[in-house]
XYZ file of C-alpha atoms in Angstrom:
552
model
C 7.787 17.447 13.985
C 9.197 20.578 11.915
C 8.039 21.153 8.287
C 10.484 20.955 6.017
C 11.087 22.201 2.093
C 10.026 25.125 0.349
C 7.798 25.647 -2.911
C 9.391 26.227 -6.147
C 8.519 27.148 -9.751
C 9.626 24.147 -11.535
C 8.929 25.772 -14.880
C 11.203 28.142 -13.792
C 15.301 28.623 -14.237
C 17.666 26.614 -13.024
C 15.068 23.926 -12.426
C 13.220 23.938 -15.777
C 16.927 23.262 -17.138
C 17.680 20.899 -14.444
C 14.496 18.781 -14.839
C 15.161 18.725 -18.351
C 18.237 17.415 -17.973
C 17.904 14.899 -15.691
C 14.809 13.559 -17.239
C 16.704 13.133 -21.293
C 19.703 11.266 -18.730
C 16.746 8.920 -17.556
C 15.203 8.465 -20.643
C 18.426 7.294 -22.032
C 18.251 4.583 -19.085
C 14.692 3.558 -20.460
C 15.931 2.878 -23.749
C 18.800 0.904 -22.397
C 16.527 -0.904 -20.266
C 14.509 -1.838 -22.976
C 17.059 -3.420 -25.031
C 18.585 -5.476 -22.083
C 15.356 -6.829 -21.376
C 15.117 -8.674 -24.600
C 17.894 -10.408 -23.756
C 19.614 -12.655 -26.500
C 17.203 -11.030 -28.960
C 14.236 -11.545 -30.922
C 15.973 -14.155 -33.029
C 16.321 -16.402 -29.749
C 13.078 -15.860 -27.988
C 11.007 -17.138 -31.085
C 13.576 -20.337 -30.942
C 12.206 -20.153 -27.430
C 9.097 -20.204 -28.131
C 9.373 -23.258 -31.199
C 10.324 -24.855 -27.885
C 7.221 -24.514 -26.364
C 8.782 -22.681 -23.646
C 8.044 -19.032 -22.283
C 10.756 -16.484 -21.892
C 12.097 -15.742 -18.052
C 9.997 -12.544 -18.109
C 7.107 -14.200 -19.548
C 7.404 -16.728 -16.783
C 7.679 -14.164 -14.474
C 4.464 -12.800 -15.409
C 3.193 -14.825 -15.042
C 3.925 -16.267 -11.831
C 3.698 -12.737 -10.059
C -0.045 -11.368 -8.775
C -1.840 -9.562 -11.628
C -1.586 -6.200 -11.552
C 1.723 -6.237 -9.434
C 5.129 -5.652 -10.592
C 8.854 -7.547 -10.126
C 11.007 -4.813 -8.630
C 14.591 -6.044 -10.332
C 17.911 -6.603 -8.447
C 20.570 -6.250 -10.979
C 18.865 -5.351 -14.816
C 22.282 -3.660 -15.833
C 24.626 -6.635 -14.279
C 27.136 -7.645 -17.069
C 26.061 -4.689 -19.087
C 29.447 -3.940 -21.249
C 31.427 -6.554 -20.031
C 32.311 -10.120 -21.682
C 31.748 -8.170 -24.916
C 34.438 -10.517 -26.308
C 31.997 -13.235 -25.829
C 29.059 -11.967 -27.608
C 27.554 -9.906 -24.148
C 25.559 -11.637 -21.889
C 22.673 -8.735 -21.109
C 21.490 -8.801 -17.018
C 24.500 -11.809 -16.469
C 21.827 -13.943 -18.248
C 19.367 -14.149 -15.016
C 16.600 -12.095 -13.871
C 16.447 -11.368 -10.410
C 13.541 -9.420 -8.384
C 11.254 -9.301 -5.272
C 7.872 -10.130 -6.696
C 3.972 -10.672 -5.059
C 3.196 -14.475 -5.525
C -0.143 -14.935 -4.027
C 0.242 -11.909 -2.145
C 3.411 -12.946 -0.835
C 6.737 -11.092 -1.173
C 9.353 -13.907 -2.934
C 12.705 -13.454 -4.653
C 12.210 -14.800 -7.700
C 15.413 -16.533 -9.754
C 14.740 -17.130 -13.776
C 17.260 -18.378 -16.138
C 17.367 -16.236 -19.752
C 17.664 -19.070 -21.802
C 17.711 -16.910 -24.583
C 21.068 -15.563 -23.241
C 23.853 -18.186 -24.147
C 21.609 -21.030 -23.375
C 21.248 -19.782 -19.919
C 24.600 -20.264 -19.325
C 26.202 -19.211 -16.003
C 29.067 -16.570 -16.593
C 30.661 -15.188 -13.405
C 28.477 -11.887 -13.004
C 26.140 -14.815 -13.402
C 26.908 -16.401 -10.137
C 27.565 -12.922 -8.509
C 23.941 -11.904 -9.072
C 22.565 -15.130 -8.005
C 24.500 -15.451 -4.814
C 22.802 -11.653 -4.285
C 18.936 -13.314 -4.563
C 19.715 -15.565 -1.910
C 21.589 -12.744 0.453
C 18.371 -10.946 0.027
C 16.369 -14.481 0.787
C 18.240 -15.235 3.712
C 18.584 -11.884 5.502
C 14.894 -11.445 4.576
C 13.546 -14.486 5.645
C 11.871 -14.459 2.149
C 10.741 -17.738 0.085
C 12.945 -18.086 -3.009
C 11.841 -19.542 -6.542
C 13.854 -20.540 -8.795
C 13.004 -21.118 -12.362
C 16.090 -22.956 -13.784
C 16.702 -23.059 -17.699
C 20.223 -23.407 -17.783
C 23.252 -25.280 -20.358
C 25.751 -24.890 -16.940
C 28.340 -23.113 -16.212
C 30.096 -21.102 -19.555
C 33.316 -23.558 -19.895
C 35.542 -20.939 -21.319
C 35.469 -18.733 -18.256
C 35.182 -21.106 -15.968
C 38.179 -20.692 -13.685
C 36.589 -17.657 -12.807
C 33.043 -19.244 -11.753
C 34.172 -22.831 -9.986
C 36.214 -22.685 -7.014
C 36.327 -20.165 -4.972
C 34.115 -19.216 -1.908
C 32.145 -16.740 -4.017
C 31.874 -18.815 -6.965
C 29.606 -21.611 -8.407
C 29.336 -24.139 -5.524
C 28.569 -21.170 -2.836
C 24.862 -21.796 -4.002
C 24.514 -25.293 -3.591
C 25.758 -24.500 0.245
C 23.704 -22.108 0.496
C 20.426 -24.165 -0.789
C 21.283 -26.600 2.422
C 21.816 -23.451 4.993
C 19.002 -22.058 3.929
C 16.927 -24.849 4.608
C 18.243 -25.141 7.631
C 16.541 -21.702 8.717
C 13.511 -22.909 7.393
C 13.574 -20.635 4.412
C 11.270 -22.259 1.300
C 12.624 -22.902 -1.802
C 10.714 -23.686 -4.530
C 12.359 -24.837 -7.995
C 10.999 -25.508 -11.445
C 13.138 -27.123 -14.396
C 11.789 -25.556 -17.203
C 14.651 -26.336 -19.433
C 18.260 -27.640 -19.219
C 19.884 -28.560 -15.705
C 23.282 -29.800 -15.862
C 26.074 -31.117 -13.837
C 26.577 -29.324 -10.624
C 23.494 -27.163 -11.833
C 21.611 -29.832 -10.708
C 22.018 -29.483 -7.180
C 20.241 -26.137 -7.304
C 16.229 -27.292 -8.095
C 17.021 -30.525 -6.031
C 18.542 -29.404 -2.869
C 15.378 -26.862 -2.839
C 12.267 -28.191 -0.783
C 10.307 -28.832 -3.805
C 11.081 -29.623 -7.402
C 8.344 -29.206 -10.701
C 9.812 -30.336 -13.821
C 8.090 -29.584 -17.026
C 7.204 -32.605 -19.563
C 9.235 -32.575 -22.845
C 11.566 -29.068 -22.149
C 12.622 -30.055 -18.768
C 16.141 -32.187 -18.300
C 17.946 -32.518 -15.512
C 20.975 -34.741 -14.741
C 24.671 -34.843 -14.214
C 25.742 -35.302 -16.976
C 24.255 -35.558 -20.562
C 23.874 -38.041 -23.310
C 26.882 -37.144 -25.443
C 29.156 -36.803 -22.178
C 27.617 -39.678 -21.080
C 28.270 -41.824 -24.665
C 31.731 -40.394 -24.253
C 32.055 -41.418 -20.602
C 31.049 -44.964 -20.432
C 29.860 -45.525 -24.359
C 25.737 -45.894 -23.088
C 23.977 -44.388 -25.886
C 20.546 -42.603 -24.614
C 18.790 -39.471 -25.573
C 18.173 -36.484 -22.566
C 14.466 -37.283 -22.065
C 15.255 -40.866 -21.469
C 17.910 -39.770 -19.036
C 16.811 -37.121 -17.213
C 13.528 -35.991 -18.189
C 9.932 -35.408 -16.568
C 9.112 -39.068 -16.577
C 12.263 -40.549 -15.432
C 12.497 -38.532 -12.414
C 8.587 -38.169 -11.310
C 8.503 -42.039 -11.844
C 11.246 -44.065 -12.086
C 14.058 -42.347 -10.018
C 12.058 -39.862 -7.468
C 14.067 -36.863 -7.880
C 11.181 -33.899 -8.808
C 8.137 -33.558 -6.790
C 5.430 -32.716 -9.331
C 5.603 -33.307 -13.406
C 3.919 -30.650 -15.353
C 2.459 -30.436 -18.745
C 3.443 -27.260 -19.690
C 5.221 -24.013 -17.956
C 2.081 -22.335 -17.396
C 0.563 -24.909 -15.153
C 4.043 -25.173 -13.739
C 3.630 -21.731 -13.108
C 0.319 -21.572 -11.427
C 1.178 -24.545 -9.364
C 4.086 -22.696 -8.143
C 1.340 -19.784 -7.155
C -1.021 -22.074 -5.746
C 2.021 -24.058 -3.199
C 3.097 -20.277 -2.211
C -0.698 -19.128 -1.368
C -0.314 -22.148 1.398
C 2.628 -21.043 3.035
C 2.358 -19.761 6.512
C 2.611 -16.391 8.338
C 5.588 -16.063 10.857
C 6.068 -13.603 13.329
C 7.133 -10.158 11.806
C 9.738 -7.627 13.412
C 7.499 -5.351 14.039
C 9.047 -2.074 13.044
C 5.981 0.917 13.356
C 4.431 1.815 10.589
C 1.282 4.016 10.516
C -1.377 5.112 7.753
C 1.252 6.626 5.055
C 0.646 10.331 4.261
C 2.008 11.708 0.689
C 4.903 14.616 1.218
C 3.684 18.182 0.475
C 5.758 18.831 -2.204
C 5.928 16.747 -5.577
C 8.347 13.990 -6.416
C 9.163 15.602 -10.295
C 10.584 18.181 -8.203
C 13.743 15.675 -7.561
C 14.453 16.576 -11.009
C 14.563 19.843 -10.951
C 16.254 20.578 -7.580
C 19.371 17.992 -8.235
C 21.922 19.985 -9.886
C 23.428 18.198 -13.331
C 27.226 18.813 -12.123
C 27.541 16.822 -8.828
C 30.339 19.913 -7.919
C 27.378 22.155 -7.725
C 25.685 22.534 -4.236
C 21.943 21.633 -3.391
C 20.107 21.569 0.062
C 19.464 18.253 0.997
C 16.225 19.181 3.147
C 14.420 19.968 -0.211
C 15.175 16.556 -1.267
C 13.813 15.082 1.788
C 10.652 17.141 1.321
C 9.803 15.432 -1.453
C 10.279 11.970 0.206
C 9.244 11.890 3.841
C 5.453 11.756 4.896
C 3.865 15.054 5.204
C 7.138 16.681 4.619
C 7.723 16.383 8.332
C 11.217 15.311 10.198
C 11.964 15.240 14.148
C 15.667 16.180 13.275
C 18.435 15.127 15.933
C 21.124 17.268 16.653
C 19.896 19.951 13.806
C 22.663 22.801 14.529
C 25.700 20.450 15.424
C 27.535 18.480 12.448
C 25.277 20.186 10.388
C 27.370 18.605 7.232
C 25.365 15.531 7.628
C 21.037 15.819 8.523
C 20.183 13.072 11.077
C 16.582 12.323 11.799
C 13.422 10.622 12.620
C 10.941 10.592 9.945
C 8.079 8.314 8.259
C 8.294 7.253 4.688
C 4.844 5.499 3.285
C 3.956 5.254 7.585
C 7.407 3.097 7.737
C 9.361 4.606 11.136
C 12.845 5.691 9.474
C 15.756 7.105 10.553
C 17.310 9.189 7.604
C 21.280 9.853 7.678
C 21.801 12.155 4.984
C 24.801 14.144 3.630
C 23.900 18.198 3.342
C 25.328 18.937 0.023
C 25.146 22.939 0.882
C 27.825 24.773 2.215
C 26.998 25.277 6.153
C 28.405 27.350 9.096
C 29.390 25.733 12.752
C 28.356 27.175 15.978
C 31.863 28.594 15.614
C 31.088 30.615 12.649
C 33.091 28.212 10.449
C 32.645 27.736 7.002
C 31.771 23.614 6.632
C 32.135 22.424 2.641
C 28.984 20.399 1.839
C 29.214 16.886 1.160
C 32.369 16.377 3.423
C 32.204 14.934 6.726
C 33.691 16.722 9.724
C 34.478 15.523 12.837
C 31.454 17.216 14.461
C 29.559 15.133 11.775
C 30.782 12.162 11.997
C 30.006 12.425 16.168
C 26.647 13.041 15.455
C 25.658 10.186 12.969
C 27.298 7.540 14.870
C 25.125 8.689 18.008
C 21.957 8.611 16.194
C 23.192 5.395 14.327
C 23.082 3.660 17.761
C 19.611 5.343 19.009
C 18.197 4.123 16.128
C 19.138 0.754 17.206
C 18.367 1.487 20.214
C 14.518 2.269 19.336
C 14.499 -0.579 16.036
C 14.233 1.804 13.556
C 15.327 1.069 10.240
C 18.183 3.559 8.871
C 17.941 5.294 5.692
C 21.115 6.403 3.941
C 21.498 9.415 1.261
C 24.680 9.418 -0.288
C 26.173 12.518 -1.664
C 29.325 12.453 -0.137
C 32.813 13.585 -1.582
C 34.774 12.006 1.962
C 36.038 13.205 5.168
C 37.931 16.437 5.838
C 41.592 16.637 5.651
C 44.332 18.631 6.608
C 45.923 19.689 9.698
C 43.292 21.155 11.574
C 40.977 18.339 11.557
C 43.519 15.931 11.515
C 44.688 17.505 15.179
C 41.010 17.783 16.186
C 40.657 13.659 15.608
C 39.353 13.242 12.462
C 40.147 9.575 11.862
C 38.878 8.577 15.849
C 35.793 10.423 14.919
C 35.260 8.452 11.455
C 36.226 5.294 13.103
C 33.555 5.804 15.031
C 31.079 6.478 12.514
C 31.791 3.661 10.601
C 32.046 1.279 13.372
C 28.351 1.798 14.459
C 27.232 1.945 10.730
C 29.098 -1.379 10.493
C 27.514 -2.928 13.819
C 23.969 -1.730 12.942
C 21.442 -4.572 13.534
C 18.689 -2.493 11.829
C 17.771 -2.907 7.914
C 19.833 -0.504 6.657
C 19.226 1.337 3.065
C 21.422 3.112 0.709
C 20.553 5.554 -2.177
C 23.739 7.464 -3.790
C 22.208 10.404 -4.663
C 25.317 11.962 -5.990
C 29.194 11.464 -4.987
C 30.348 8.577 -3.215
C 33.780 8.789 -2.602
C 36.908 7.236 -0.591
C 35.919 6.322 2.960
C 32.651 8.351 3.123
C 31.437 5.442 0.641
C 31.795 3.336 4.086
C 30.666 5.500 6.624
C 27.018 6.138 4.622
C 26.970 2.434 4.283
C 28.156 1.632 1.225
C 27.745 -2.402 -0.418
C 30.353 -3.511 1.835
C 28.569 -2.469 5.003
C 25.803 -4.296 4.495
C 22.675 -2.318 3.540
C 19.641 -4.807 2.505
C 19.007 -2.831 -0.549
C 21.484 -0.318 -2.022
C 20.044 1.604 -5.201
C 21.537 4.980 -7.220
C 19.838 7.637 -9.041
C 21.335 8.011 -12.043
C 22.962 11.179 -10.968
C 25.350 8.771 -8.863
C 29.429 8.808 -9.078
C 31.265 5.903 -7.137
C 34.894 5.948 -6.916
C 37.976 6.531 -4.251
C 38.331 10.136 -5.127
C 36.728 12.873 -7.834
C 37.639 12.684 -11.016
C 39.896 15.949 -11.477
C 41.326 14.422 -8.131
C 42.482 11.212 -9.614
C 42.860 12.152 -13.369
C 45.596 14.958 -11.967
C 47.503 11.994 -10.157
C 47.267 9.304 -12.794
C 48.750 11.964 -14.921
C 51.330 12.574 -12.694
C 52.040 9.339 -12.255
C 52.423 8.638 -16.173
C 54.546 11.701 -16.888
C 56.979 10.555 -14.164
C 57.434 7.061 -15.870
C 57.478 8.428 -19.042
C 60.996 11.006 -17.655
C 62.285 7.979 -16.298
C 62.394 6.713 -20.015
C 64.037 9.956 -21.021
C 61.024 11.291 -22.821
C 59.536 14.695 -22.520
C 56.201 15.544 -23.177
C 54.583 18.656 -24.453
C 51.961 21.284 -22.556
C 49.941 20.509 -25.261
C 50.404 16.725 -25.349
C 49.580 16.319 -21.722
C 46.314 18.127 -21.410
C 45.305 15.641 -24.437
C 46.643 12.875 -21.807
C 44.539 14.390 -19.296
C 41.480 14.617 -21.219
C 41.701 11.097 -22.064
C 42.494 9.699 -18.641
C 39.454 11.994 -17.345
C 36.794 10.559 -19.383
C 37.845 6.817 -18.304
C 38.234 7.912 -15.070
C 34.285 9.321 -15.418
C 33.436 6.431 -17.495
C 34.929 4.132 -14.339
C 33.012 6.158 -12.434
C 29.086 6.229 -13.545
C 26.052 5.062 -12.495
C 25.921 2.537 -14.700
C 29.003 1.211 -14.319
C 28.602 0.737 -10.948
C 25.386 -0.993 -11.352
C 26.935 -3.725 -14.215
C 29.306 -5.203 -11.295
C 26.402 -5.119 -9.015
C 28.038 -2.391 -6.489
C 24.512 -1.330 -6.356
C 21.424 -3.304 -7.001
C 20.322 -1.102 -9.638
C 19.663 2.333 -11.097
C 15.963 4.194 -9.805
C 14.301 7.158 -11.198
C 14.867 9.381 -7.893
C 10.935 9.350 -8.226
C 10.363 6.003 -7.071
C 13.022 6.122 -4.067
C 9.455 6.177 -1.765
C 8.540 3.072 -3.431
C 12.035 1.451 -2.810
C 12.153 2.106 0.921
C 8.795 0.908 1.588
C 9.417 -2.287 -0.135
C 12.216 -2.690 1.677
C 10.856 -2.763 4.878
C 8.320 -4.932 4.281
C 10.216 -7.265 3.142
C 12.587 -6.716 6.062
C 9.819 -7.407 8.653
C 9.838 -10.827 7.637
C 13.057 -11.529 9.598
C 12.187 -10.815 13.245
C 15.639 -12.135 14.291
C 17.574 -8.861 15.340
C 20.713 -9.583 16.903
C 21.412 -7.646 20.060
C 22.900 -4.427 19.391
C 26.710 -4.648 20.581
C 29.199 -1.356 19.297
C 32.117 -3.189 20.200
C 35.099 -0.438 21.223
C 33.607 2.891 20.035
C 36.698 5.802 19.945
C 35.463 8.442 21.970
C-alpha cells in the first residue's frame, strides 16, 4: 500500500481562512438543524405532551440503545417548500438507522406536532426512502405511527400514482414476503388508508387512551351512515386488543410501548451476513478538521483529492489502480474503519497525461472514464463495496474527445456504475454536474446511502454556464416582442437569474427534495461509510454480476 497526504499548518493561510469558512457555513447548518428539529414548535409539543404522549424524537430516544445515536435520512426534506401551507419541517416524519437492542433498524416516527402528522407528498417521498433502505438492507423497520392521514388539500399529489400513498401499503406485503420484520406502534391517530400501514406490519402495539386506529372516524362515520360513537369506542386500544383482534399487544403508556418494542427486537434472530472483509480499523494519519481547511470555499478553485482521502482512509494508505492513466479520476483499494472499499474519486487538480497533456480537474476524459468502469467491475468482481467522491463538473467536450469516443467511453462508465451489485456510496464533495452526476453514481443509480458536504452544488451545468444561456434565452424572447434591453439592464438580469440558479443549486436544496439523504459535516464521512456497510452486510443476496453490452 502507498502512503498518501502530506502535513499541513492548518493555522496557516489559505487553510486557516478556509477552515474558517467552512466551519461558520456548518454552523449555520447547526442552527438550522436545530430549529427543524422542533418541529411544529414549542406551542405544539406541550399540546403533545397535555396528551400524554411523547414527541417522535422523544420516542426515539427512547427506543434507541443508550448511549447510541439515530443517524437521520432526510432532516432538511420539505425544508422551504409548502410554505403556503404553514411549512411542514423534515416532511413531518423522522427517519433514521438507529441501535435497538444492539440491532441496526430503520426507524419511522410520525411528528404529530407537524400538521397533526399529516402526510404531505415529501411526506410519502421520505417514507417510501425508509423502506428502500429496509428492503435493500435486509433491515427490521419500526414504525411509530401518529398520524391525521393524508393532507386533503394536496392530495392529488400524494394518492395515485406508483410513487405515491398506496406504494407503502404494497410495500408492507412485499416486504413481508422477504421476511423483513416490521414492527408498528399506534401511538396516536391512524386513519383511512393509514391504517393499512401498522396492520399489514407483523406486529401491532397500540397505546391505551392516545392510540386510534380505523377507517374512518366518528364524524365521517355519523356523516356516512348517521351511527353516532366517539374514536375510543371505535377504534381504540380496547376495541381492537379485545373485541375485534386487529393490534397484537395494548399498552399503557408510550414508554412501555417503547420498551416492549426493544425487548421483541432483542429476540430477533441473526441471518447470514455478506461477508464483505473488514479488519481491526486503524485511524488515518492525518486529522479529519483538516477537511476544512484543505476544501477550497469556491468549488472553481482546484484541490488534490489525495489529501482528502488522507484524512479518510485507514492509516492513510491506498493500493491505487491504474495511478498514471485517467489520472482525472483516483481509483483504488483502500480500508475505511477495517471496511474493504473501493474509492472512485474525481481529482479536482489539474493533471498531465502520459502524453504531456494538460487534463482540467474535475472533468472526465475518455482515459478516465476507461479506467473507472474497469475497476467498477473488479470491484465486483472481488465484493467490495464502492465508494464514490463527487466533485465533478462533467465529461469533456469538443472535437477532440468527441473523435477519440467520448460518449462510448462514458457509456461505459455509467453502464457498469449502473450494473454494480456492490453497496455503492455517494458523497458530493463539491460539483455535481450534467452526466458526471450519473457516472459517480448519483440518486438515480442507486447508491444505498448518498450524503453531501455542505460544500456540494447539484445541477445540469455551472452556474455562469446556465445563467449565460437562460439569459440568452430571455433576451431573445424579449426582441421577438420588439423590446431592447440595456448593457446595464441585462447584467442586473444576469445577476438575478445567477443567484436562483445558485439558490437551485445548493446543498440544501438538494437535500429538501431528498436528492441526497442529507447534509454531513465532511468530518463524519468515516462514520457514514462504516455505517453503511454494516448495515449493508445484512443483505447477503448479491445478484450475479452481469455488464450487459459494455462499448469497448
Amino acid at each position: 500500500m502507498s502512503q498518501i497526504g502530506t502535513k499541513i499548518e492548518i493555522d496557516a493561510l489559505p487553510f486557516a481562512s478556509q477552515s474558517d469558512h467552512h466551519k461558520n457555513e456548518l454552523r449555520k447548518l447547526e442552527n438550522l438543524e436545530e430549529t427543524v428539529k422542533i418541529g411544529g414548535g414549542k406551542g405544539n409539543i406541550a399540546k403533545q405532551h397535555e396528551k400524554g404522549k411523547l414527541t417522535a424524537r422523544e420516542r426515539i430516544a427512547l427506543l434507541i440503545d443508550p448511549d447510541s445515536k439515530l443517524e437521520e435520512i432526510g432532516l432538511f426534506a420539505a425544508q422551504g417548500m409548502y410554505e403556503n401551507e404553514g411549512g411542514a419541517p423534515s416532511a413531518g416524519v423522522v427517519v433514521g438507522i438507529g441501535r435497538v437492542s444492539g440491532k441496526l433498524c430503520v426507524i419511522v416516527a410520525n411528528d404529530a406536532t407537524v400538521k397533526a402528522g399529516a402526510w404531505f407528498p415529501m411526506t410519502c417521498k421520505k417514507n417510501l426512502r425508509a423502506q428502500e433502505i429496509s428492503i435493500e438492507n435486509r433491515l427490521p423497520i419500526i414504525y411509530l405511527v401518529d398520524s391525521a392521514g393524508v393532507y386533503l388539500p394536496m392530495q392529488d399529489e400524494i394518492f395515485p400514482d406508483k410513487e405515491h400513498f398506496g406504494r407503502i401499503f404494497r410495500n408492507n406485503a412485499v416486504m413481508s414476503s422477504m421476511g423483513i420484520v416490521q414492527i408498528a406502534a399506534i401511538m396516536g391517530p391512524c386513519v383511512a388508508g393509514g391504517a393499512y400501514l401498522p396492520i399489514m406490519s407483523d406486529e401491532a402495539l397500540i397505546v391505551e387512551k392516545t392510540g386510534h386506529v380505523f377507517l374512518a372516524g366518528s364524524a365521517l362515520v355519523e356523516a356516512a351512515i348517521g351511527e353516532k360513537i366517539d374514536n375510543e369506542a371505535l377504534g381504540g386500544a380496547k376495541v381492537h386488543s379485545e373485541v375485534s383482534g386487529v393490534t397484537d399487544y395494548k399498552m399503557p403508556n408510550d414508554n412501555v410501548c417503547l420498551k416492549t418494542i426493544r425487548s421483541i427486537v432483542s429476540k430477533i434472530g441473526e441471518k447470514a451476513k455478506a461477508g464483505f472483509d473488514r479488519i481491526t480499523p486503524v485511524r488515518p494519519k492525518y486529522n479529519a478538521d483538516e477537511l476544512l481547511a484543505l476544501l477550497p470555499p469556491n468549488t472553481t478553485k482546484p484541490y488534490d483529492v489525495y489529501e482528502l482521502l488522507a484524512r479518510i482512509v485507514d492509516g492513510s494508505e491506498i493500493d491505487e489502480y491504474k495511478a498514471d492513466y485517467g489520472k482525472s479520476i483516483v481509483t483504488a483499494y483502500a480500508r475505511i474503519d477495517g471496511w474493504a472499499v473501493g474509492i472512485v474519486a474525481n481529482q479536482r487538480k489539474i493533471v498531465k497525461n502520459a502524453r504531456g497533456e494538460m487534463q482540467v480537474g474535475g472533468v472526465i476524459y475518455s482515459d478516465s472514464a476507461d479506467k473507472a468502469a474497469r475497476f467498477i467491475m473488479n470491484c465486483n468482481q472481488k465484493m467490495i463495496p464502492l465508494v464514490f467522491f463527487q466533485d465533478v463538473t462533467g465529461f469533456m467536450v469538443g472535437s477532440r474527445s468527441e473523435h477519440g469516443g467520448i460518449i462510448k467511453d462514458g457509456a461505459k462508465m455509467v453502464s457498469a456504475v449502473a450494473n454494480s451489485v456492490v453497496p455503492k456510496f455517494t458523497f458530493i464533495t463539491g460539483n455535481s454536474f450534467g452526466a458526471g452526476n450519473y457516472a459517480m453514481c448519483g440518486k438515480a443509480y442507486d447508491p444505498r446511502l448518498i450524503f453531501s458536504w455542505h460544500s456540494a452544488r447539484l445541477a445540469v451545468m455551472s452556474g455562469a454556464a446556465a445563467s449565460k444561456t437562460l439569459l440568452s434565452i430571455k433576451l431573445a424572447s424579449l426582441k421577438k416582442k420588439g423590446e431592447t434591453i440595456t448593457e446595464e439592464l441585462q447584467k442586473q438580469m444576469l445577476a438575478e437569474i445567477a443567484n436562483q440558479y445558485d439558490e437551485q443549486t445548493g446543498a440544501l436544496f438538494a437535500a429538501a427534495r431528498l436528492w441526497t439523504d442529507g447534509i454531513i459535516d465532511p468530518r463524519k464521512t468515516r462514520e457514514i461509510i462504516s455505517l453503511g456497510i454494516e448495515m449493508a452486510s445484512h443483505n447477503p443476496d448479491i445478484p450475479k454480476f452481469n455488464p450487459g453490452v459494455i462499448q469497448t
